[in-house]
Short mmCIF file of C-alpha atoms and ligand atoms in Angstrom, two decimals:
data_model
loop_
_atom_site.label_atom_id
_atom_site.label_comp_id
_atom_site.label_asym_id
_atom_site.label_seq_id
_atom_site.Cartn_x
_atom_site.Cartn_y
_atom_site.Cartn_z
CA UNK A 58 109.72 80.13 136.32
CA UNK A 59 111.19 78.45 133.33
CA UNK A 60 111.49 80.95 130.32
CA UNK A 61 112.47 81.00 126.52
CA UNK A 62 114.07 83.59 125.33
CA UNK A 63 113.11 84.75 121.88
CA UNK A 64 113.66 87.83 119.78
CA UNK A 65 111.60 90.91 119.48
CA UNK A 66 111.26 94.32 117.99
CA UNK A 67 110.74 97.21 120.66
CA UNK A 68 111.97 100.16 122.49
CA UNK A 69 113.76 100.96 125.61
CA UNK A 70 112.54 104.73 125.90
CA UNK A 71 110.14 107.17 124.57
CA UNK A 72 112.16 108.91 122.14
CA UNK A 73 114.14 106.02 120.70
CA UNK A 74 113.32 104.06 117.77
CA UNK A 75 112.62 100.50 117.74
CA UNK A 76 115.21 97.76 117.29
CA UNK A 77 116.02 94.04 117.94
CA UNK A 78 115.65 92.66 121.48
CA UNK A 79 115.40 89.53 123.41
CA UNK A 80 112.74 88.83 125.46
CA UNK A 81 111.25 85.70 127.77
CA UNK A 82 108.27 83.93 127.31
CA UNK A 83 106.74 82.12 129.92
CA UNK A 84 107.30 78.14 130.31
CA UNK A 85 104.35 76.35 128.50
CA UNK A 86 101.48 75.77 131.07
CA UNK A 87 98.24 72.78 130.95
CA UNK A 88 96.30 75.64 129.75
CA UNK A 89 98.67 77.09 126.89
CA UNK A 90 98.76 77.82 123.49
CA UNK A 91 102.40 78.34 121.95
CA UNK A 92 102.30 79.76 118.55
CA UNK A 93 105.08 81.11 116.00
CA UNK A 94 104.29 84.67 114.97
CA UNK A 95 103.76 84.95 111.17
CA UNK A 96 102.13 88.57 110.98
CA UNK A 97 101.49 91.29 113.13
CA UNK A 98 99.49 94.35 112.33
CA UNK A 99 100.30 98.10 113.19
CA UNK A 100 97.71 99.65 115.36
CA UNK A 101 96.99 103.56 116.18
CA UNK A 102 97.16 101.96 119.96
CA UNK A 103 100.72 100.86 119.51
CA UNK A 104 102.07 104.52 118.16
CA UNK A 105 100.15 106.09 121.14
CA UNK A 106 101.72 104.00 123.58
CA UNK A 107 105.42 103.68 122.40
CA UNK A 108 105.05 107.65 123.01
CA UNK A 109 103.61 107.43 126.36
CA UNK A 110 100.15 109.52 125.27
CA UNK A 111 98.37 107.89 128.02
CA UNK A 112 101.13 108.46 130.73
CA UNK A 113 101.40 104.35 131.65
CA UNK A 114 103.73 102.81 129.00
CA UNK A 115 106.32 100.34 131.39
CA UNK A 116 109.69 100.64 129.01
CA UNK A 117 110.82 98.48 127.56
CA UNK A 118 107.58 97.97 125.56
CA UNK A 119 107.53 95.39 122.20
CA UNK A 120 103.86 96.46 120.78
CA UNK A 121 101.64 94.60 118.64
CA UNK A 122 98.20 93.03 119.58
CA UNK A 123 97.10 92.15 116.20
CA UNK A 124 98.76 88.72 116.02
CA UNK A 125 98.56 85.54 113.71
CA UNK A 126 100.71 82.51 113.51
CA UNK A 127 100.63 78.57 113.68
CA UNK A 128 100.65 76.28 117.00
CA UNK A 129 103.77 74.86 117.57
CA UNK A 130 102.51 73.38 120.79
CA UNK A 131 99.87 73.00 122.80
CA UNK A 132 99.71 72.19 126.86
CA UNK A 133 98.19 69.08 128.23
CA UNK A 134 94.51 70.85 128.85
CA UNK A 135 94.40 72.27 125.96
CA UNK A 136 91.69 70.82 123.77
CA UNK A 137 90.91 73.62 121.62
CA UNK A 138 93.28 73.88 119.29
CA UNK A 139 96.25 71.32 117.70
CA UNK A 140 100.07 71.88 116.60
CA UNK A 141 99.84 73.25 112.90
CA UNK A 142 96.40 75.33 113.01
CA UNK A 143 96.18 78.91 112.50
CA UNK A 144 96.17 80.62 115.63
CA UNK A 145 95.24 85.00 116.70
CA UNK A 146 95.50 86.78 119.72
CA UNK A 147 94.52 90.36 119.62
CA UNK A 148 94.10 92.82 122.63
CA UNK A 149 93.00 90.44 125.20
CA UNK A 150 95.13 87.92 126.87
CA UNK A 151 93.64 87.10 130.61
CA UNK A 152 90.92 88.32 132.58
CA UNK A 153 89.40 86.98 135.84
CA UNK A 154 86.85 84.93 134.56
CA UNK A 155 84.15 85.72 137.94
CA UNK A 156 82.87 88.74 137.40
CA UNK A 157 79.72 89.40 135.71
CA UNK A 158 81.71 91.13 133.04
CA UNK A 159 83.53 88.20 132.38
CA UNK A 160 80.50 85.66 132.78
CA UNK A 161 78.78 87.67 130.08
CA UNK A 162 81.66 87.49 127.05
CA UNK A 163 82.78 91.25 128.34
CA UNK A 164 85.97 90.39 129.21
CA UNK A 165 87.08 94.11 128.18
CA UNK A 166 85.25 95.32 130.91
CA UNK A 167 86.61 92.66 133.27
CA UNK A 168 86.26 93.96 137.11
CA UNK A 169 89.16 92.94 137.96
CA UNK A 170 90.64 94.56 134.74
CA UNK A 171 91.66 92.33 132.25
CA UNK A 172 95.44 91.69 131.01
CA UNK A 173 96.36 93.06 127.41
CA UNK A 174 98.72 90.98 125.29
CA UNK A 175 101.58 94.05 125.63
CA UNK A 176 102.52 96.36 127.96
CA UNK A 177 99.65 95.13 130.92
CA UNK A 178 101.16 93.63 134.16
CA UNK A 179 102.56 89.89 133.73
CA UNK A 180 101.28 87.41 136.60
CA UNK A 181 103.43 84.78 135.75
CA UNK A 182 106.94 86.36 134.69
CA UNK A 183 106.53 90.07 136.35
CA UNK A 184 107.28 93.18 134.65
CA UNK A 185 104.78 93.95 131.60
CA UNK A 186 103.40 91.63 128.78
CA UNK A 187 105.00 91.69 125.65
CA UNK A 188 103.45 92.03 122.40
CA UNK A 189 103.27 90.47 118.80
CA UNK A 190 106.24 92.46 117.64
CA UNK A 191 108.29 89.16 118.05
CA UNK A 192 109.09 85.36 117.18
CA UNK A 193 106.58 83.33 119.43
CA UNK A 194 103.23 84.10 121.31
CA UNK A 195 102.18 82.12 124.46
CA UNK A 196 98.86 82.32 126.04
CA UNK A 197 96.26 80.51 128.16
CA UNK A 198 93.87 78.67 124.80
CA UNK A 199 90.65 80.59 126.37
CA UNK A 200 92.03 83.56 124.71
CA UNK A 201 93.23 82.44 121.68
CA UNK A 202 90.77 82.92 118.15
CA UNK A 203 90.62 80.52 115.60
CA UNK A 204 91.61 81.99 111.97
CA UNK A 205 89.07 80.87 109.10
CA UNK A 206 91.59 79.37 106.47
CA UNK A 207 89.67 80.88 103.81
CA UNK A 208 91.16 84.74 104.82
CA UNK A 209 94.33 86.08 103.38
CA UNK A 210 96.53 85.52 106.89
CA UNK A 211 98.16 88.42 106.57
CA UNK A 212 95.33 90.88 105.37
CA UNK A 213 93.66 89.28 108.63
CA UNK A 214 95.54 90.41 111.25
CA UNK A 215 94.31 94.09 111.44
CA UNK A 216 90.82 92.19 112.13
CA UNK A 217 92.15 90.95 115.79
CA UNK A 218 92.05 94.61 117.03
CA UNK A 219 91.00 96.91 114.10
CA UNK A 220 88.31 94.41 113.26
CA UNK A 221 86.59 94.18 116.36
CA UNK A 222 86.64 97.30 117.70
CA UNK A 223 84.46 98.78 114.83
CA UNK A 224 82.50 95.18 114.55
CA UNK A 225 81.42 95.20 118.16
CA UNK A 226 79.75 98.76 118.59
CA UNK A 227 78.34 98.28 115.00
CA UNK A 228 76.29 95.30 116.18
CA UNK A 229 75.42 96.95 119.65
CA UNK A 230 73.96 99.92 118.08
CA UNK A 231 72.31 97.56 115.03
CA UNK A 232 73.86 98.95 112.26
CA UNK A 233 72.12 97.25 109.65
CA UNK A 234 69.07 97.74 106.90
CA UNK A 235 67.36 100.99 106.87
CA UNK A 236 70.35 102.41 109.15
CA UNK A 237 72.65 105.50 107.96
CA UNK A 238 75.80 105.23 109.37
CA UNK A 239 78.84 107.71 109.37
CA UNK A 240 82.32 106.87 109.74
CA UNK A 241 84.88 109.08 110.86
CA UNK A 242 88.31 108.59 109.99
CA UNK A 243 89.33 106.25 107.18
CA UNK A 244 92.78 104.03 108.98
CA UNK A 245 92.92 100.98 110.04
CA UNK A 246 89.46 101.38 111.97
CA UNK A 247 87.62 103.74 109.44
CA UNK A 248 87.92 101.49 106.44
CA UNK A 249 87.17 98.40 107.99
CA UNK A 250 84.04 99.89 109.52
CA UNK A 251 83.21 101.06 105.92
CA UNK A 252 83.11 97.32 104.78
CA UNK A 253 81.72 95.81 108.43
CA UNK A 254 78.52 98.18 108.10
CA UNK A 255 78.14 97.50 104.45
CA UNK A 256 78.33 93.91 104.80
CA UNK A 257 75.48 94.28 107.96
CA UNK A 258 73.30 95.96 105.18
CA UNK A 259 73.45 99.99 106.23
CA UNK A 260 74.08 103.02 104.21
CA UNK A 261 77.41 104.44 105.18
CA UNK A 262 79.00 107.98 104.83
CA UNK A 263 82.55 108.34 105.25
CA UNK A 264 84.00 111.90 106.62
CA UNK A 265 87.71 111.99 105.93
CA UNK A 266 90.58 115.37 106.17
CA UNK A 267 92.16 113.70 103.06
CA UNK A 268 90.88 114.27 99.37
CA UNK A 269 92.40 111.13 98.13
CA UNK A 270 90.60 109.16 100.55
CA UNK A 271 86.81 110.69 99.37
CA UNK A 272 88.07 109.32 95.80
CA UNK A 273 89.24 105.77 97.57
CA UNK A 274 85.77 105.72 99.97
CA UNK A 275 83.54 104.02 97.05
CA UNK A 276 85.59 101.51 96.38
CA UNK A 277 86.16 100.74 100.06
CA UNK A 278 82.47 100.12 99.61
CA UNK A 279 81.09 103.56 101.02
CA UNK A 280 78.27 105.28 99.38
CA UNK A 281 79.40 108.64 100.08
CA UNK A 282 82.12 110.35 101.10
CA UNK A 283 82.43 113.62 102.59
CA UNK A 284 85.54 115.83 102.66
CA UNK A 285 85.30 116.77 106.24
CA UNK A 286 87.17 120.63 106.12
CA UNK A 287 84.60 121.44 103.48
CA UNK A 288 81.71 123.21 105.81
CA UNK A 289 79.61 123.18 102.35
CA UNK A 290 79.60 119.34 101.83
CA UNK A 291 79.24 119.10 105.85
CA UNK A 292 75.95 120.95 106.49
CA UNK A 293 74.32 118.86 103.23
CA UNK A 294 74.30 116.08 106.37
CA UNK A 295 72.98 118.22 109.26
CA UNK A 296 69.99 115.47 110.90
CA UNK A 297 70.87 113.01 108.44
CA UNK A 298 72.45 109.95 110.09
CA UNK A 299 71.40 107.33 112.47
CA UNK A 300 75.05 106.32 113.95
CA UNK A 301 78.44 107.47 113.42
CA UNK A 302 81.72 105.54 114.75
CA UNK A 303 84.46 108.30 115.25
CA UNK A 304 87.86 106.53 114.63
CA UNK A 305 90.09 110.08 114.67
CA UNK A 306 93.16 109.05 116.90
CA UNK A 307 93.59 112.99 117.76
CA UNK A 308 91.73 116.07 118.98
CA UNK A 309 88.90 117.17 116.85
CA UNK A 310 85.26 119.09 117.05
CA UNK A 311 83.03 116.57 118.31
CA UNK A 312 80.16 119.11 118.01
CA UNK A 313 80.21 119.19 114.61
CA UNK A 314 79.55 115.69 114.24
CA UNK A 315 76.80 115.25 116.55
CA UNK A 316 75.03 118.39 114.36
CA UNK A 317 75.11 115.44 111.88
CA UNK A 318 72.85 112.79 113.71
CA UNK A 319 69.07 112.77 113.38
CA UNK A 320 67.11 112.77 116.62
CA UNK A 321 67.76 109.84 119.35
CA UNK A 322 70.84 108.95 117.32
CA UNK A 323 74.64 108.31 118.84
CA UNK A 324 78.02 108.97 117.96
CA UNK A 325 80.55 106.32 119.10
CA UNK A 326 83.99 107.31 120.01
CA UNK A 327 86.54 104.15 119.58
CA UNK A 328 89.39 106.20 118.60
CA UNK A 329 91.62 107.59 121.79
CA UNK A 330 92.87 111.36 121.37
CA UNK A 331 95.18 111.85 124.59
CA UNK A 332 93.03 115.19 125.08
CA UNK A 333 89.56 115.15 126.43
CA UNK A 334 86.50 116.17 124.41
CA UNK A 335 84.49 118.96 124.66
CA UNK A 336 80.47 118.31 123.90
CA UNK A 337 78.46 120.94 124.05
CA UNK A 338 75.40 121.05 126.15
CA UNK A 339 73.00 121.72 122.91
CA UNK A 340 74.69 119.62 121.08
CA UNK A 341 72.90 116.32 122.98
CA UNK A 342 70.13 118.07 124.90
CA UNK A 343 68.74 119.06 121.45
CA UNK A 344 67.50 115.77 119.69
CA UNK A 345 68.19 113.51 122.59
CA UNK A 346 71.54 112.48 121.27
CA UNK A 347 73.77 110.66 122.78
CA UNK A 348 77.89 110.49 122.60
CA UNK A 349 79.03 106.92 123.74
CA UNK A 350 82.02 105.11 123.68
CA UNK A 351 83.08 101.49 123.11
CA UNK A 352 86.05 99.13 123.75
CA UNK A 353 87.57 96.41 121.71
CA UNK A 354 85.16 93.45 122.05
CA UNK A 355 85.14 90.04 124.57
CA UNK A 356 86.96 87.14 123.39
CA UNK A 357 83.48 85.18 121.87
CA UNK A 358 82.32 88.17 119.95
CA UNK A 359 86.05 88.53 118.16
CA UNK A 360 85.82 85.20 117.44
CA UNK A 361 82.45 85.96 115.41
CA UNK A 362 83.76 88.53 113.75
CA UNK A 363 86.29 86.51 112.37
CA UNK A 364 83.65 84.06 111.24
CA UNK A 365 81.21 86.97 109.95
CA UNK A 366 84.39 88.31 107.43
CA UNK A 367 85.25 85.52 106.77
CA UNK A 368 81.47 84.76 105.45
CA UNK A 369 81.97 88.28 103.75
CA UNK A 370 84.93 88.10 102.56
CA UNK A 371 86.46 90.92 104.42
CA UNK A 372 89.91 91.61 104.96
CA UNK A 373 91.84 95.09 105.88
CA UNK A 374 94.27 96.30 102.96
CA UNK A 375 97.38 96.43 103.90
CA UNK A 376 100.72 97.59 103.21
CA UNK A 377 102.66 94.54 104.15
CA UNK A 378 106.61 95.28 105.74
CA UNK A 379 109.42 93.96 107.21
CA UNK A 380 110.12 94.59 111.00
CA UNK A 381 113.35 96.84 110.21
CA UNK A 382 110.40 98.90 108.64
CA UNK A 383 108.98 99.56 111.75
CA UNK A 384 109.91 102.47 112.32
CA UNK A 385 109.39 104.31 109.34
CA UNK A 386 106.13 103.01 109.07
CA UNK A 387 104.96 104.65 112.62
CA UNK A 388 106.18 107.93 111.37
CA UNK A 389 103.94 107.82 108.45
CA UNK A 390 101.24 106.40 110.48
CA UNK A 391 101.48 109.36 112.23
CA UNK A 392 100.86 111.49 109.22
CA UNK A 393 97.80 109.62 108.38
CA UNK A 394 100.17 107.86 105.49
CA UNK A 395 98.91 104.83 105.57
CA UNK A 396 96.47 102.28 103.29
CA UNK A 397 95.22 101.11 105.17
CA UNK A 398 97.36 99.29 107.72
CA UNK A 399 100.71 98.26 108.04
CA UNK A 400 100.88 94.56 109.05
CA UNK A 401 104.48 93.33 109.50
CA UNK A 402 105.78 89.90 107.74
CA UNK A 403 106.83 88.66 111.33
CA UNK A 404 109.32 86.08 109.65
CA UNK A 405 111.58 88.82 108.26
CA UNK A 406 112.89 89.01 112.43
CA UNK A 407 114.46 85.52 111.77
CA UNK A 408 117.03 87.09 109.43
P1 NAP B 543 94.83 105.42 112.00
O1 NAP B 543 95.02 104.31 111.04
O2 NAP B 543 95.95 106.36 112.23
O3 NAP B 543 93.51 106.22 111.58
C1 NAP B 543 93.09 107.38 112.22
C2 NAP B 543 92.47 108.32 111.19
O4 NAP B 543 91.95 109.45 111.87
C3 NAP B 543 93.47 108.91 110.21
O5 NAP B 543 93.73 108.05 109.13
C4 NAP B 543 92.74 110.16 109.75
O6 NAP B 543 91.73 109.81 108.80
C5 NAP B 543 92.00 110.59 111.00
N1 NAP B 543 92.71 111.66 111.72
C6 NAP B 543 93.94 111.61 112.27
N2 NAP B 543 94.26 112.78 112.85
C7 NAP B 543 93.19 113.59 112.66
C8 NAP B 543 92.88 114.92 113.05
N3 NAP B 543 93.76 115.67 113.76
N4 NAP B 543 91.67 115.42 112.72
C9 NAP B 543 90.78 114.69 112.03
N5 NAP B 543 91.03 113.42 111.62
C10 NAP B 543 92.21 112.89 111.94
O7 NAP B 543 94.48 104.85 113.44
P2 NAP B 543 93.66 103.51 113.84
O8 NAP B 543 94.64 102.43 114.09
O9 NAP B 543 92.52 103.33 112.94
O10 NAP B 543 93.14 103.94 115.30
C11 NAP B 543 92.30 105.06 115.45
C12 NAP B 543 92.13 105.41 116.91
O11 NAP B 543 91.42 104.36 117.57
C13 NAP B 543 93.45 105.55 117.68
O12 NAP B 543 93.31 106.60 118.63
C14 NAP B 543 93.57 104.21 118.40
O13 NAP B 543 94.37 104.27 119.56
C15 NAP B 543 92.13 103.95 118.73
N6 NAP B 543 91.78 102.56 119.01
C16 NAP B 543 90.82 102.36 119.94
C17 NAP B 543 90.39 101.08 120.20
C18 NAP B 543 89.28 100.85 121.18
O14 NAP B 543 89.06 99.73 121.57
N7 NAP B 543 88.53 101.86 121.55
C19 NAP B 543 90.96 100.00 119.52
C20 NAP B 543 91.91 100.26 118.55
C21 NAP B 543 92.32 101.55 118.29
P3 NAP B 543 91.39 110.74 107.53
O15 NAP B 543 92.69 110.85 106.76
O16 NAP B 543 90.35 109.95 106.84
O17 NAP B 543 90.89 112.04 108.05
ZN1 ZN B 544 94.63 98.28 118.47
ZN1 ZN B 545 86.38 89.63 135.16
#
């Protein structure tokens, strides 16, 4: 097939730092959306696979699945969108579309599995997808969200993998009036969730390692905050909460947090330590509890999470960078260094 070759930020092995490379993008197809790349955000996901946690990173791997730009063009079939509108992809990028996953908006859970937007196999070119992390984005429209102008473009981005990942299991497990809600972990994930569940109407508690994030929680929008080391200000929440999203990116005592939930409540894990989790037997059986797990979200629920924060005027904060940043900024991501998310001026590759 026809390609374009454009340039890119990303890695050739597993202990070497990013840096400038070229890479092809697929011919444009009837289907296609071509956009330039404006901003890209820094996920937990893309430090985790750049060093291989999961054991299936295909090098060489250009991250980034929390992409905005602008159409530059647009394939024959494509009626959705038109050169010169604001244009996302996040995570997901293809899926079979005939499952019943699929056929009911759950394309993360496609059968088939679906195809990420980096390092996921490439039907059309080979090799692995390549991610935001670069000049241009091309994908089939079907995948491809519609920005509300009203949002800061490039406080937005963290919302096309960040966002929905804490939106999504919010909704599913109503978060909402009435509810107490925990989050755990204030990144990229935590401290959107803060502002997601406040904006569906619940009461949210925010259990951090850092002390200068229990000062930043309340203006994030939580109404409390709980230094999480502190066994004191823990047990004060022993049977207190209704739902608590766990956004910790390494390994940690689950136990303690299901202690937290009042009877018939759930703890959600989105965040992905490499190292499994041990739950203790009491720790559900007592309370009917349960510990669940959720996914990004399908490609119609992003899309109304974009529309909901947009309503609510939600954005991440961000520390915004330029790609030869890159690599400093994943070693302080790392370290937990970050407020809240590093989104990358995608423009600054051009020089
Ligand atoms: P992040 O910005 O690095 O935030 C993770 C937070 O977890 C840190 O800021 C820190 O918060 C806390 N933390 C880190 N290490 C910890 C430890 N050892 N013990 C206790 N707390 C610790 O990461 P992110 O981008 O929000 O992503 C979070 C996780 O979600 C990652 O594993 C990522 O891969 C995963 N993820 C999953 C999905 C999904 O669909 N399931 C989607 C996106 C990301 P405090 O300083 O407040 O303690
Ligand atoms: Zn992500
Ligand atoms: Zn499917």
């Amino acid at each position: 097939m026809e390609t374009k070759t454009v340039k890119a930020y990303g890695t050739k092995a597993v202990d070497k730092p990013l840096e400038k490379i070229n890479i092809e993008r697929r011919a444009l197809q009837p289907h296609d959306v071509e956009f330039d790349i404006l901003y890209c955000g820094i996920c937990h996901s893309d430090l985790h696979q750049i060093k291989n946690d999961f054991g299936h990173t295909a090098f060489p791997i250009v991250p980034g699945h929390e992409i905005v730009g602008r159409v530059t063009r647009v394939g024959n079939q494509v009626t959705r969108f038109k050169v010169g509108e604001l244009a996302a992809v996040g995570c997901i990028i293809d899926s079979c579309q005939k499952c019943d996953s699929c056929h009911e908006g759950l394309e993360q859970f496609c059968e088939q599995f679906p195809t990420f937007s980096f390092n996921s196999p490439d039907k059309y070119l080979g090799g692995v997808t390549f991610g935001g992390f670069s000049e241009t984005y091309v994908c089939e429209d079907k995948y491809v969200l519609h920005v509300p102008e009203s949002l800061d473009l490039a406080a937005a981005a963290p919302l096309l993998c960040a966002g929905i990942t804490v939106y999504s299991p919010l909704k599913h497990w109503n978060a909402g009036p009435g509810k107490k809600v925990g989050v755990l972990g204030i990144g990229g994930l935590g401290h959107l969730a803060i502002k997601i569940a406040k904006a569906m109407g619940a009461e949210v508690t925010v259990f951090t390692t850092s002390q200068s994030k229990v000062e930043d929680a309340k203006r994030l929008g939580a109404d409390h905050a709980v230094l999480s080391t502190d066994a004191e200000q823990m047990k004060t929440y022993t049977g207190k909460l209704n739902f608590i999203i766990d956004t910790v990116s390494a390994k940690h005592d689950i136990n303690s947090y299901l202690n937290l939930l009042k009877h018939d409540g759930t703890v959600v894990l989105v965040g992905l330590p490499p190292e499994p989790l041990q739950v203790g037997a009491f720790n559900v059986v007592v309370g009917r509890k349960s510990f669940a797990g959720s996914n990004i979200g399908g490609i119609a629920e992003t899309q109304e999470m974009l529309d909901f924060c947009a309503e609510h005027n939600i954005t991440a904060d961000i520390e915004l960078i330029n790609v030869d940043q890159v690599n400093e900024a994943f070693v302080r991501l790392e370290k937990g260094d970050v407020k809240y998310r590093f989104v990358i001026d995608m423009t600054s590759l051009k020089n």
